Structure formats: C-alpha cells, structure tokens
Coordinates of C-alpha atoms and ligand atoms in Angstrom, one line a residue:
X273 CA 11.2 -18.6 1.5
X274 CA 8.6 -19.5 -1.1
X275 CA 8.8 -22.8 -2.9
X276 CA 9.7 -21.5 -6.4
X277 CA 8.0 -24.4 -8.1
X278 CA 4.6 -23.5 -6.8
X279 CA 2.7 -21.0 -8.8
X280 CA 1.5 -17.7 -7.3
X281 CA -1.3 -16.1 -9.4
X282 CA -0.3 -12.6 -8.2
X283 CA 3.3 -13.0 -9.1
X284 CA 2.2 -14.5 -12.4
X285 CA 0.2 -11.3 -13.3
X286 CA 3.2 -9.2 -12.1
X287 CA 5.4 -11.2 -14.5
X288 CA 3.1 -10.9 -17.6
X289 CA 0.4 -13.6 -17.3
X290 CA -3.2 -12.9 -18.0
X291 CA -5.2 -15.6 -16.1
X292 CA -8.9 -16.1 -17.0
X293 CA -9.8 -15.3 -13.3
X294 CA -7.9 -12.3 -11.9
X295 CA -6.2 -12.9 -8.5
X296 CA -7.7 -10.8 -5.7
X297 CA -6.8 -9.2 -2.4
X298 CA -8.0 -6.0 -0.7
X299 CA -6.0 -3.0 0.6
X300 CA -6.4 -2.9 4.4
X301 CA -7.8 -6.4 4.3
X302 CA -6.8 -6.9 8.0
X303 CA -8.7 -4.5 10.2
X304 CA -11.6 -3.5 12.3
X305 CA -14.3 -4.8 10.1
X306 CA -13.2 -8.3 11.2
X307 CA -14.3 -9.5 14.7
X308 CA -11.2 -11.7 15.0
X309 CA -9.0 -8.6 14.3
X310 CA -10.8 -6.6 17.0
X311 CA -10.2 -9.4 19.5
X312 CA -6.4 -9.4 18.9
X313 CA -6.3 -5.6 18.7
X314 CA -7.9 -5.4 22.2
X315 CA -5.3 -7.9 23.5
X316 CA -2.4 -6.1 22.0
X317 CA -3.1 -2.8 23.7
X318 CA -1.8 0.0 21.5
X319 CA -1.8 -0.2 17.7
X320 CA 2.0 0.1 17.4
X321 CA 2.3 -2.8 19.9
X322 CA 0.3 -4.9 17.5
X323 CA 2.6 -3.9 14.7
X324 CA 5.8 -4.7 16.7
X325 CA 4.7 -8.0 18.3
X326 CA 5.5 -10.6 15.6
X327 CA 3.1 -13.4 16.8
X328 CA 0.1 -11.0 16.9
X329 CA 1.0 -9.1 13.7
X330 CA 1.4 -12.5 11.9
X331 CA -2.0 -13.7 13.3
X332 CA -3.9 -10.6 12.0
X333 CA -2.0 -10.8 8.6
X334 CA -3.3 -14.3 8.2
X335 CA -6.9 -13.7 9.4
X336 CA -8.3 -12.5 6.0
X337 CA -6.5 -15.3 4.2
X338 CA -8.1 -17.9 6.4
X339 CA -11.6 -16.3 6.2
X340 CA -11.7 -15.3 2.5
X341 CA -8.9 -17.2 0.7
X342 CA -7.4 -14.1 -0.9
X343 CA -4.5 -14.6 -3.3
X344 CA -2.2 -12.2 -1.4
X345 CA -1.5 -11.5 2.3
X346 CA -0.2 -8.0 3.1
X347 CA 2.2 -7.6 6.0
X348 CA 0.3 -6.1 9.0
X349 CA 2.2 -2.9 9.9
X350 CA 1.8 0.8 9.1
X351 CA 3.6 3.3 6.8
X352 CA 4.3 5.4 9.9
X353 CA 6.8 2.9 11.4
X354 CA 9.4 4.5 9.2
X355 CA 9.2 8.0 10.9
X356 CA 9.1 6.1 14.2
X357 CA 12.4 4.5 13.3
X358 CA 13.8 7.9 12.4
X359 CA 13.2 9.0 16.0
X360 CA 9.9 10.8 15.5
X361 CA 7.2 10.3 18.1
X362 CA 4.2 8.4 16.5
X363 CA 1.0 7.7 18.4
X364 CA -2.3 6.3 17.3
X365 CA -5.3 7.6 19.2
X366 CA -8.6 5.8 19.1
X367 CA -11.0 7.5 16.7
X368 CA -8.4 10.2 15.8
X369 CA -5.9 8.5 13.6
X370 CA -2.1 9.0 13.7
X371 CA -0.4 11.8 15.7
X372 CA 3.2 12.7 15.3
X373 CA 5.3 15.6 16.6
X374 CA 5.2 18.0 13.6
X375 CA 8.4 18.4 11.6
X376 CA 7.9 21.9 10.1
X377 CA 11.1 23.7 10.9
X378 CA 14.1 23.6 8.5
X379 CA 16.5 23.1 11.5
X380 CA 14.6 20.0 12.6
X381 CA 14.7 18.5 9.2
X382 CA 18.5 19.1 9.1
X383 CA 18.8 17.3 12.4
X384 CA 17.0 14.2 11.3
X385 CA 19.2 11.1 11.5
X386 CA 20.5 10.0 8.0
X387 CA 19.5 6.4 8.7
X388 CA 16.6 4.7 10.3
X389 CA 17.2 2.7 13.5
X390 CA 17.3 -0.8 12.1
X391 CA 16.4 -2.5 15.4
X392 CA 12.9 -0.9 15.2
X393 CA 12.3 -3.0 12.0
X394 CA 13.6 -6.3 13.4
X395 CA 10.2 -7.5 14.7
X396 CA 8.6 -6.7 11.4
X397 CA 11.0 -8.9 9.5
X398 CA 10.2 -11.6 12.1
X399 CA 6.5 -11.2 11.3
X400 CA 7.2 -11.8 7.6
X401 CA 9.2 -15.0 8.4
X402 CA 6.4 -16.3 10.6
X403 CA 3.7 -15.5 8.0
X404 CA 5.6 -17.0 5.1
X405 CA 6.0 -20.2 7.0
X406 CA 2.2 -20.4 7.6
X407 CA 1.0 -19.3 4.1
X408 CA 0.2 -21.8 1.3
X409 CA 2.9 -21.5 -1.3
X410 CA 0.4 -20.2 -3.9
X411 CA -0.4 -17.1 -1.7
X412 CA 1.8 -14.1 -2.4
X413 CA 3.2 -12.3 0.7
X414 CA 3.3 -8.5 0.1
X415 CA 5.6 -6.2 2.0
X416 CA 5.1 -2.4 1.8
X417 CA 6.2 1.0 2.7
X418 CA 4.7 4.5 2.3
X419 CA 6.1 6.6 -0.5
X420 CA 8.3 9.5 0.7
X421 CA 5.8 12.1 -0.3
X422 CA 2.9 10.5 1.6
X423 CA 5.0 9.8 4.7
X424 CA 6.4 13.3 4.6
X425 CA 2.8 14.8 4.6
X426 CA 2.2 13.0 8.0
X427 CA 5.6 13.9 9.4
X428 CA 5.2 17.6 8.5
X429 CA 1.6 18.2 9.6
X430 CA 1.9 15.7 12.5
X431 CA -1.4 14.2 11.5
X432 CA -3.6 13.4 8.5
X433 CA -5.1 16.5 6.8
X434 CA -7.6 16.6 3.9
X435 CA -5.5 18.4 1.4
X436 CA -1.9 18.1 2.7
X437 CA -1.5 21.9 2.7
X438 CA 1.3 22.0 5.3
X439 CA 3.5 19.6 3.2
X440 CA 2.7 21.4 -0.1
X441 CA 3.5 24.7 1.4
X442 CA 6.8 23.6 2.9
X443 CA 7.8 22.0 -0.4
X444 CA 7.3 25.4 -2.2
X445 CA 8.8 27.5 0.6
X446 CA 11.8 25.3 1.5
X447 CA 12.4 23.0 -1.4
X448 CA 16.0 22.2 -0.2
X449 CA 14.9 21.1 3.3
X450 CA 12.0 19.2 1.7
X451 CA 14.4 17.4 -0.6
X452 CA 16.6 16.5 2.4
X453 CA 13.6 14.9 4.1
X454 CA 12.6 13.0 0.9
X455 CA 16.3 11.8 0.5
X456 CA 16.3 10.4 4.0
X457 CA 13.0 8.6 3.3
X458 CA 14.2 7.3 0.0
X459 CA 17.2 5.6 1.6
X460 CA 15.1 4.3 4.6
X461 CA 12.6 2.8 2.1
X462 CA 15.3 1.1 0.0
X463 CA 16.8 -0.6 3.1
X464 CA 13.4 -1.4 4.6
X465 CA 11.9 -2.9 1.4
X466 CA 15.1 -4.9 0.6
X467 CA 15.1 -6.4 4.1
X468 CA 11.4 -7.3 3.8
X469 CA 12.1 -9.1 0.5
X470 CA 15.0 -11.0 2.2
X471 CA 12.7 -11.9 5.2
X472 CA 10.2 -13.6 2.9
X473 CA 8.0 -10.9 1.1
X474 CA 7.4 -12.1 -2.5
X475 CA 6.7 -8.6 -3.8
X476 CA 6.3 -5.1 -2.3
X477 CA 3.9 -2.2 -2.7
X478 CA 4.7 1.5 -2.3
X479 CA 1.6 3.4 -1.0
X480 CA 1.5 7.0 -2.3
X481 CA -1.9 7.7 -0.9
X482 CA -1.6 11.5 -1.2
X483 CA 0.0 11.7 -4.6
X484 CA -3.2 13.1 -6.1
X485 CA -3.0 16.5 -4.3
X486 CA 0.2 17.5 -6.3
X487 CA 0.2 19.5 -9.5
X488 CA 2.0 17.7 -12.4
X489 CA 5.4 19.3 -12.0
X490 CA 5.4 18.7 -8.2
X491 CA 4.1 15.2 -8.8
X492 CA 7.0 14.4 -11.0
X493 CA 9.4 15.8 -8.5
X494 CA 8.0 14.5 -5.2
X495 CA 6.1 11.3 -6.2
X496 CA 7.7 9.9 -9.4
X497 CA 11.3 10.7 -8.9
X498 CA 11.7 9.4 -5.3
X499 CA 9.7 6.3 -6.3
X500 CA 11.9 5.7 -9.3
X501 CA 15.0 5.9 -6.9
X502 CA 13.4 3.4 -4.5
X503 CA 12.6 1.0 -7.4
X504 CA 16.1 1.2 -8.7
X505 CA 17.7 0.9 -5.3
X506 CA 15.6 -2.1 -4.3
X507 CA 16.3 -3.9 -7.6
X508 CA 20.1 -3.2 -7.3
X509 CA 20.0 -5.3 -4.1
X510 CA 17.2 -7.8 -5.1
X511 CA 17.4 -8.1 -8.9
X512 CA 14.0 -8.7 -10.5
X513 CA 12.1 -7.6 -7.3
X514 CA 8.4 -7.2 -8.1
X515 CA 7.1 -3.8 -7.1
X516 CA 3.6 -2.3 -7.2
X517 CA 3.2 1.4 -7.0
X518 CA -0.1 3.1 -5.8
X519 CA -0.1 6.8 -6.5
X520 CA -3.7 7.4 -5.5
X521 CA -5.4 10.1 -7.4
X522 CA -2.7 10.4 -10.1
X523 CA -5.3 10.1 -12.9
X524 CA -4.0 11.2 -16.2
X525 CA -0.4 11.3 -14.8
X526 CA -0.4 7.5 -14.4
X527 CA 1.2 6.8 -17.8
X528 CA 4.1 9.1 -16.8
X529 CA 4.3 7.4 -13.4
X530 CA 4.7 3.9 -14.8
X531 CA 7.1 4.9 -17.6
X532 CA 9.4 6.7 -15.3
X533 CA 9.3 4.7 -12.1
X534 CA 9.7 1.2 -13.6
X535 CA 7.1 -0.5 -11.4
X536 CA 5.6 -3.9 -12.4
X537 CA 2.1 -2.9 -11.6
X538 CA 0.2 0.2 -10.6
X539 CA -2.8 0.6 -8.2
X540 CA -5.7 2.7 -9.6
X541 CA -8.4 4.3 -7.6
X542 CA -12.1 4.2 -8.8
X543 CA -11.9 7.5 -10.7
X544 CA -9.4 6.0 -13.3
X545 CA -10.5 6.5 -16.9
X546 CA -10.7 3.0 -18.5
X547 CA -9.6 3.8 -22.0
X548 CA -6.6 5.8 -20.9
X549 CA -5.6 3.0 -18.5
X550 CA -6.0 0.2 -21.0
X551 CA -4.2 2.0 -23.8
X552 CA -1.4 3.7 -22.0
X553 CA -1.0 1.8 -18.7
X554 CA -2.3 -1.7 -18.9
X555 CA -0.6 -2.1 -22.3
X556 CA 2.8 -1.9 -20.4
X557 CA 2.3 -3.0 -16.8
X558 CA -0.2 -4.9 -14.7
X559 CA -3.0 -2.9 -13.1
X560 CA -4.5 -3.3 -9.6
X561 CA -7.9 -2.1 -8.4
X562 CA -10.2 -0.4 -8.6
X563 CA -13.6 -1.2 -7.0
X564 CA -15.1 1.8 -5.2
X565 CA -15.2 0.8 -1.5
X566 CA -18.6 2.6 -1.2
X567 CA -20.1 0.1 -3.7
X568 CA -18.7 -2.7 -1.5
X569 CA -20.4 -1.1 1.6
X570 CA -23.7 -0.7 -0.4
X571 CA -23.8 -4.3 -1.5
X572 CA -26.6 -5.9 -3.6
X573 CA -27.0 -5.0 -7.3
X574 CA -24.9 -1.9 -7.0
X575 CA -22.0 -4.0 -5.9
X576 CA -22.5 -6.6 -8.6
X577 CA -22.6 -3.9 -11.2
X578 CA -19.4 -2.2 -9.9
X579 CA -17.6 -5.6 -9.8
X580 CA -18.6 -6.3 -13.4
X581 CA -17.5 -2.9 -14.5
X582 CA -13.9 -3.5 -13.2
X583 CA -13.9 -6.9 -14.9
X584 CA -15.2 -5.5 -18.1
X585 CA -12.8 -2.6 -18.1
X586 CA -9.7 -4.5 -17.2
X587 CA -10.4 -8.3 -17.1
X588 CA -9.0 -9.1 -20.5
X589 CA -5.5 -7.7 -19.6
X590 CA -3.2 -8.0 -16.6
X591 CA -5.4 -7.4 -13.6
X592 CA -5.1 -7.9 -9.9
X593 CA -8.6 -7.3 -8.6
X594 CA -8.6 -5.0 -5.6
X595 CA -10.4 -1.9 -4.1
X596 CA -9.5 1.6 -5.3
X597 CA -8.5 2.4 -1.7
X598 CA -8.6 0.7 1.8
X599 CA -11.5 -1.1 3.2
X600 CA -13.6 0.7 5.9
X601 CA -14.3 -0.5 9.4
X602 CA -18.1 -0.6 8.7
X603 CA -17.7 -3.0 5.8
X604 CA -20.2 -5.9 6.0
X605 CA -18.4 -9.2 5.7
X606 CA -21.1 -10.7 3.6
X607 CA -20.5 -8.1 0.9
X608 CA -16.8 -9.1 0.8
X609 CA -17.9 -12.7 0.3
X610 CA -20.3 -11.7 -2.5
X611 CA -17.6 -9.7 -4.3
X612 CA -15.2 -12.6 -4.1
X613 CA -17.7 -15.1 -5.5
X614 CA -18.6 -12.8 -8.4
X615 CA -14.9 -12.3 -9.3
X616 CA -14.1 -16.0 -9.1
X617 CA -17.1 -17.0 -11.1
X618 CA -16.0 -14.7 -13.9
X619 CA -14.2 -16.0 -17.0
X620 CA -12.5 -13.5 -19.3
Ligands
CP3_716 O1 -3.6 -3.5 4.3 C1 -3.5 -4.2 5.4 O2 -4.3 -4.9 5.9 C2 -2.1 -4.1 6.1 C3 -2.0 -3.1 7.1 C4 -1.9 -1.6 6.8 C5 -2.4 -0.7 7.8 N1 -2.1 0.6 7.3 C6 -3.0 -1.1 9.1 C7 -3.7 0.0 9.8 C8 -1.4 -0.9 5.7 C9 -0.9 -1.4 4.4 C10 -1.5 0.5 6.1 C11 -1.0 1.6 5.2 C12 -1.3 3.0 5.6 N2 -1.3 3.5 6.9 C13 -1.5 4.0 4.7 C14 -1.5 3.9 3.1 C15 -2.7 3.2 2.6 C16 -4.0 4.0 2.9 O3 -4.9 3.4 3.5 O4 -4.1 5.1 2.4 C17 -1.7 5.2 5.4 C18 -2.0 6.6 4.8 C19 -1.5 4.9 6.8 C20 -1.6 5.8 7.9 C21 -2.7 5.5 8.9 N3 -2.7 4.4 9.7 C22 -3.9 6.2 9.1 C23 -4.3 7.4 8.4 C24 -4.6 5.4 10.1 C25 -5.9 5.8 10.8 C26 -7.0 5.5 9.9 C27 -7.9 4.5 10.6 O5 -8.5 3.7 9.8 O6 -8.0 4.5 11.8 C28 -3.8 4.3 10.4 C29 -4.2 3.3 11.4 C30 -4.3 1.9 10.9 N4 -3.4 1.3 10.1 C31 -5.3 0.9 11.2 C32 -5.0 -0.3 10.6 C33 -5.7 -1.6 10.6 C34 -6.5 1.2 12.1 C35 -6.0 1.3 13.6 C36 -6.6 0.4 14.6 O7 -6.8 -0.8 14.3 O8 -6.8 0.8 15.7

C-alpha cells in the first residue's frame, strides 16, 4: 500500500492539482525498445509467460522507472488476459501480434462463462504487490484493462484488424449477442480492476484503443455506456477510485465521453483539437497525452517542437504528459531522454 502522506504528482493531477511541471509517463513504456526488456523477454519464453510470472513482470514494470524516472509505472500485462480468463485461447506470435480463436457465432457467445476464472489473475495481483513494494512512494502505480469494445474486437476477429469490421458487423447484425459479450466483459473488468486497486494499484486506466472506428450512436452504446458501468462498479467497491479513460480516436466525442463516463482523466491521441479539448474537456477533467509517437521517433527539432506544442496547448491546465498512443519497438532511447528533459525544464 502507498504511504498516503507522500505526494504523488500523477494522483495530484487526477485530484485537481495543476503543477508547474506536468507529471509524465509513456503508454507501453515497458517493451522491446529497451535492451533490458528484450533480455527478460527472451528468458521468459512466451509473452503470456512473462505476464503471468510475477517476478519477471514486476522487473519489466520497474525497468522504465529505473532508467527514466517516470512519474507512473504501469502494470506489465496485456488487455487480452481477460479473454484468456474467460476460457478463450490467446496466443502471441512473434511478428504477428495476438491470435485468438474467433468468437463470431451467436451460440458461442451464449456459451461464454458469466465470470472470468479468478485464478488466472492471481499472479497479476502478486505482480502489483511486488512492484508497489519496490516503487518510491511518489511514483504512481497504474493498473489497467481493455475496454469491452476494444477487447471484443480482438475476441470476435481473433486478431487485430485495421478497421474492426468483424466486430462492427456483428454489433449491427446481432446486437443482442454483442450486448451479452459486452455485459460479460463489463463484469469481468469491474472485478479485475477492483482487485488491482486492492493489490496496490493507485489508479487504473481503461484502454479503448479502437473506440475511434465507431459512429457516434454506436460509440455511445459500445464505448461510453460500458465504460460508465465499469467506472460506477469500480467506485461502488473502491470509493474515490481514480480512473483514466483512453477512447483513442474519439475526437469531437470526447466531451460526451467524459461527461457520461465520470472518468477523472482522459487520454487523447495526437489528432485532438486543442481548443475543443481545453474548453470542453480539460475544463472538467485532467487530460493525458498527446505527443505523436512519430515525432518521438524523428527526434531533433521536430521532437522539440512537438513537445512544446503539447505543453503550450495543455500545460496551463491539468495535464499528465504522455504519448498519443503506445511507444514503438524502434524508438531511440536518446529521444525519450530528450523529451523528458524538455518537459521537466518547462515551467507553466
Ligand atoms: O504500457 C505498458 O508498458 C504496459 C504493458 C502493456 C502491454 N500491452 C504490453 C505488450 C499494455 C498496457 C498493453 C495494452 C494493450 N495490449 C492494448 C491497448 C493499448 C494499445 O497499445 O493500443 C492493446 C490493443 C493490446 C493488444 C496487443 N498486445 C497487441 C495488438 C500486441 C501486439 C503488438 C506488438 O507491439 O507486438 C500486444 C503485445 C504486447 N503487449 C507487447 C507488449 C510489450 C509486445 C509483445 C512482445 O514483447 O513480444
């Protein structure tokens, strides 16, 4: 458990503070761009083995904190451990990304267990306990899950696709079955996030990576509504729980998303329109983001300009500096250091 007397800048921003220097972490900050990650990853064998071995998962969670001194550590795991705990086959193949047995028949959705197998999650909670013990009290430990819509897109197609056509199609053709799947995922997410908070997570993030492929009405139904139920369900068990939502690509629908879900902060990708965000989003909740990962790969002046733009756009309000999406394996470490320096030298 965190020492409540020590101040965490990330929790501070989530609770209404506006520090002169924004706290910073990076989505997918543990990963293949770090040589120390590749070493542990090789030792672990499969990717899921790494996720389910607490000592190794804790080690890779801590690596970016040791190297860069970020203000938050994010649990090392994956959003697809939830379908795994629902009895679906999940594999990660080198160079191919995740593979699941596709869930595209109404009968198979009806046969899903109503509850995830809690024993699958036990090593993940142990990872959180190990990490919290090692982290400085000022560093926030983030737990996470995938939002039902995004997890459903992988379960239905059995893999990542560029436009999530299989899930969109099933949601139109078989809305009842689709709603059943979403309901199962909502309940699993509430249990899973609540247990993460009990095991030592200081706040949690809900990743809705594929929210941006939905038209407004479907976005309300399949992204906002399930997220709102998760937020309410988690807070019923952990009153005051701090929750960050990340509906990637939501654009002009972000004001609706924050108003209706009740999240404490929202992640924005790099296409966000600054005035809309400042006036209708940042005026009510904290924002997190939104450096273009390509500017970080490019480095140099282009990176400096992109960092300054995020700070100019959002640095006077409640901001957690981050990328607009996850870091890429080819990211030069020196560029991450340059970004950090520039953010930390900044004064609002
Ligand atoms: O942020 C962190 O450092 C914590 C760990 C984390 C991972 N995945 C580790 C991972 C988190 C928070 C995730 C979330 C996740 N997983 C999302 C939502 C965020 C996003 O990036 O959009 C999604 C959609 C997934 C599903 C997933 N997992 C995909 C599509 C892939 C393949 C892509 C790739 O980069 O290979 C994964 C694998 C994965 N998850 C890796 C890591 C470090 C790479 C696998 C490896 O090391 O072999």
